Amino acid sequence: MTVDLKDLGPGDIDWLVDQHAWLYARDEGFDDSFPVLVRQILEDFARDHDPACEKSFIAWDGDQRLGSIFCVREDDETAKLRLFLLVPEARGRGLGRTLLEACMGFARDKGYRRMALWTHQSHRAACALYEKSGWRLVRSEPKVSFGTEVVEQGYEVDL
């Protein structure tokens, strides 16, 4: 597998919304409110992001998209990791680590001192990857989100 990491480009928003909708409905039971949120996040990023301190990484193998990760500014010292996704056929091959390292490296290079993210406890592989990469769990609370019960978690890492 030869992977290229590219910036958000034509067709990526629709593809990411579709992938998030399908995977999260299948794996988590999320309702139709979730892809609405994903589209809003992506459209806001495409319209308003500052390329000097924010970046998208879309993983491609030839003409096939495999996943994504985004680094966005939370404040002067904190970057937020968003929209980390791998299609099922790309999992277990080290691509998640590659995307995470690219995102964290970008944040470090741009002078951020820390990164933060929110996820769900059910994303066990991603949470294990975060912990192996130095992230620490700072918050965990049960909630009802997107029509289903979840345990929402927050992670942080010093850069």
Short mmCIF file of C-alpha atoms in Angstrom, two decimals:
data_model
loop_
_atom_site.label_atom_id
_atom_site.label_comp_id
_atom_site.label_asym_id
_atom_site.label_seq_id
_atom_site.Cartn_x
_atom_site.Cartn_y
_atom_site.Cartn_z
CA MET A 1 0.00 0.00 0.00
CA THR A 2 1.45 3.34 -1.12
CA VAL A 3 -0.21 6.17 0.76
CA ASP A 4 -0.18 9.85 -0.09
CA LEU A 5 -1.42 12.43 2.42
CA LYS A 6 -3.19 15.28 0.65
CA ASP A 7 -5.06 18.41 1.70
CA LEU A 8 -8.85 18.50 1.57
CA GLY A 9 -9.81 18.61 -2.09
CA PRO A 10 -12.71 18.25 -4.52
CA GLY A 11 -15.17 15.54 -3.48
CA ASP A 12 -13.53 14.95 -0.08
CA ILE A 13 -16.29 16.58 1.98
CA ASP A 14 -19.05 14.44 0.46
CA TRP A 15 -16.90 11.31 0.77
CA LEU A 16 -16.06 12.02 4.42
CA VAL A 17 -19.69 12.74 5.31
CA ASP A 18 -20.79 9.51 3.59
CA GLN A 19 -18.09 7.43 5.30
CA HIS A 20 -18.82 8.87 8.74
CA ALA A 21 -22.58 8.37 8.25
CA TRP A 22 -22.22 4.77 7.09
CA LEU A 23 -19.51 3.62 9.53
CA TYR A 24 -20.97 5.27 12.62
CA ALA A 25 -24.50 4.04 11.86
CA ARG A 26 -23.16 0.51 11.29
CA ASP A 27 -20.71 0.36 14.20
CA GLU A 28 -22.24 2.69 16.80
CA GLY A 29 -25.91 2.98 15.92
CA PHE A 30 -25.63 6.76 15.35
CA ASP A 31 -28.65 8.47 13.83
CA ASP A 32 -28.87 10.95 10.95
CA SER A 33 -27.87 13.90 13.15
CA PHE A 34 -24.23 12.74 13.08
CA PRO A 35 -23.50 13.27 9.36
CA VAL A 36 -25.14 16.71 9.65
CA LEU A 37 -22.56 17.63 12.30
CA VAL A 38 -19.70 16.14 10.24
CA ARG A 39 -20.74 18.17 7.18
CA GLN A 40 -20.92 21.37 9.25
CA ILE A 41 -17.43 20.77 10.68
CA LEU A 42 -16.02 20.11 7.21
CA GLU A 43 -17.74 23.05 5.54
CA ASP A 44 -16.59 25.37 8.33
CA PHE A 45 -13.04 24.08 7.93
CA ALA A 46 -13.07 24.47 4.15
CA ARG A 47 -14.41 28.01 4.40
CA ASP A 48 -12.59 29.39 7.45
CA HIS A 49 -9.43 27.44 8.25
CA ASP A 50 -6.09 29.19 8.55
CA PRO A 51 -3.51 27.18 6.58
CA ALA A 52 -0.74 28.76 8.65
CA CYS A 53 -1.89 26.80 11.71
CA GLU A 54 -4.54 24.27 10.57
CA LYS A 55 -4.31 21.34 8.19
CA SER A 56 -6.28 18.44 6.77
CA PHE A 57 -4.72 15.11 5.88
CA ILE A 58 -6.65 12.87 3.50
CA ALA A 59 -4.98 9.47 2.98
CA TRP A 60 -5.02 8.17 -0.59
CA ASP A 61 -3.83 4.91 -2.13
CA GLY A 62 -3.83 5.66 -5.84
CA ASP A 63 -7.35 6.88 -6.60
CA GLN A 64 -8.90 5.46 -3.42
CA ARG A 65 -9.42 7.47 -0.24
CA LEU A 66 -8.53 5.55 2.92
CA GLY A 67 -9.04 8.00 5.75
CA SER A 68 -8.56 11.41 7.28
CA ILE A 69 -7.33 13.43 10.23
CA PHE A 70 -7.54 17.19 10.84
CA CYS A 71 -5.52 19.58 12.98
CA VAL A 72 -7.46 22.71 13.95
CA ARG A 73 -6.67 25.61 16.23
CA GLU A 74 -8.40 25.60 19.60
CA ASP A 75 -6.33 28.46 21.07
CA ASP A 76 -2.78 29.84 20.81
CA GLU A 77 -1.28 26.85 22.60
CA THR A 78 -3.74 24.03 21.85
CA ALA A 79 -4.53 22.21 18.62
CA LYS A 80 -7.60 20.02 18.33
CA LEU A 81 -7.54 16.69 16.53
CA ARG A 82 -10.73 16.14 14.53
CA LEU A 83 -12.32 13.72 12.06
CA PHE A 84 -9.86 10.83 12.48
CA LEU A 85 -11.27 8.08 10.28
CA LEU A 86 -10.01 4.96 8.54
CA VAL A 87 -12.09 2.86 6.21
CA PRO A 88 -12.29 -0.75 7.44
CA GLU A 89 -10.06 -2.16 4.68
CA ALA A 90 -7.25 0.25 5.67
CA ARG A 91 -7.21 -0.68 9.36
CA GLY A 92 -4.49 -2.74 11.02
CA ARG A 93 -1.79 -1.68 8.54
CA GLY A 94 -0.17 1.23 10.39
CA LEU A 95 -2.04 3.96 8.54
CA GLY A 96 -3.69 5.22 11.73
CA ARG A 97 -0.27 5.73 13.31
CA THR A 98 0.95 7.48 10.14
CA LEU A 99 -2.00 9.88 10.16
CA LEU A 100 -1.71 10.55 13.90
CA GLU A 101 2.03 11.21 13.65
CA ALA A 102 1.52 13.57 10.69
CA CYS A 103 -1.14 15.52 12.57
CA MET A 104 0.85 15.73 15.79
CA GLY A 105 4.01 16.64 13.88
CA PHE A 106 2.21 19.46 12.09
CA ALA A 107 0.86 20.79 15.40
CA ARG A 108 4.32 20.63 16.98
CA ASP A 109 5.90 22.37 13.98
CA LYS A 110 3.33 25.17 14.19
CA GLY A 111 4.22 25.87 17.82
CA TYR A 112 1.28 24.33 19.62
CA ARG A 113 2.19 23.10 23.09
CA ARG A 114 -0.59 20.52 23.40
CA MET A 115 -3.36 18.75 21.51
CA ALA A 116 -6.84 17.73 22.61
CA LEU A 117 -9.57 15.52 21.18
CA TRP A 118 -12.90 13.97 22.05
CA THR A 119 -13.91 10.47 21.14
CA HIS A 120 -16.01 7.59 22.41
CA GLN A 121 -14.87 4.72 24.61
CA SER A 122 -16.13 2.24 22.02
CA HIS A 123 -13.33 3.30 19.64
CA ARG A 124 -10.93 0.92 21.35
CA ALA A 125 -8.28 0.72 18.64
CA ALA A 126 -8.07 4.51 18.31
CA CYS A 127 -7.94 4.98 22.10
CA ALA A 128 -5.14 2.40 22.36
CA LEU A 129 -3.23 4.24 19.61
CA TYR A 130 -3.66 7.55 21.43
CA GLU A 131 -2.36 6.07 24.67
CA LYS A 132 0.65 4.47 22.92
CA SER A 133 1.38 7.90 21.42
CA GLY A 134 1.47 9.64 24.81
CA TRP A 135 -2.10 10.91 25.03
CA ARG A 136 -3.78 10.78 28.43
CA LEU A 137 -7.46 10.36 29.23
CA VAL A 138 -8.67 13.52 30.99
CA ARG A 139 -12.45 13.08 30.87
CA SER A 140 -14.93 10.23 30.58
CA GLU A 141 -18.68 10.57 30.95
CA PRO A 142 -21.77 8.69 29.84
CA LYS A 143 -24.07 10.63 27.50
CA VAL A 144 -26.74 10.17 24.90
CA SER A 145 -25.40 11.46 21.59
CA PHE A 146 -26.64 10.95 18.05
CA GLY A 147 -29.53 8.84 19.27
CA THR A 148 -27.53 6.33 21.29
CA GLU A 149 -25.84 5.89 24.66
CA VAL A 150 -22.09 6.52 24.53
CA VAL A 151 -19.21 7.13 26.90
CA GLU A 152 -17.66 10.37 25.65
CA GLN A 153 -13.97 10.77 26.38
CA GLY A 154 -11.46 13.60 26.18
CA TYR A 155 -7.75 13.05 25.63
CA GLU A 156 -4.80 15.46 25.74
CA VAL A 157 -1.11 15.24 24.89
CA ASP A 158 1.78 17.61 25.49
CA LEU A 159 3.80 18.31 22.40
#
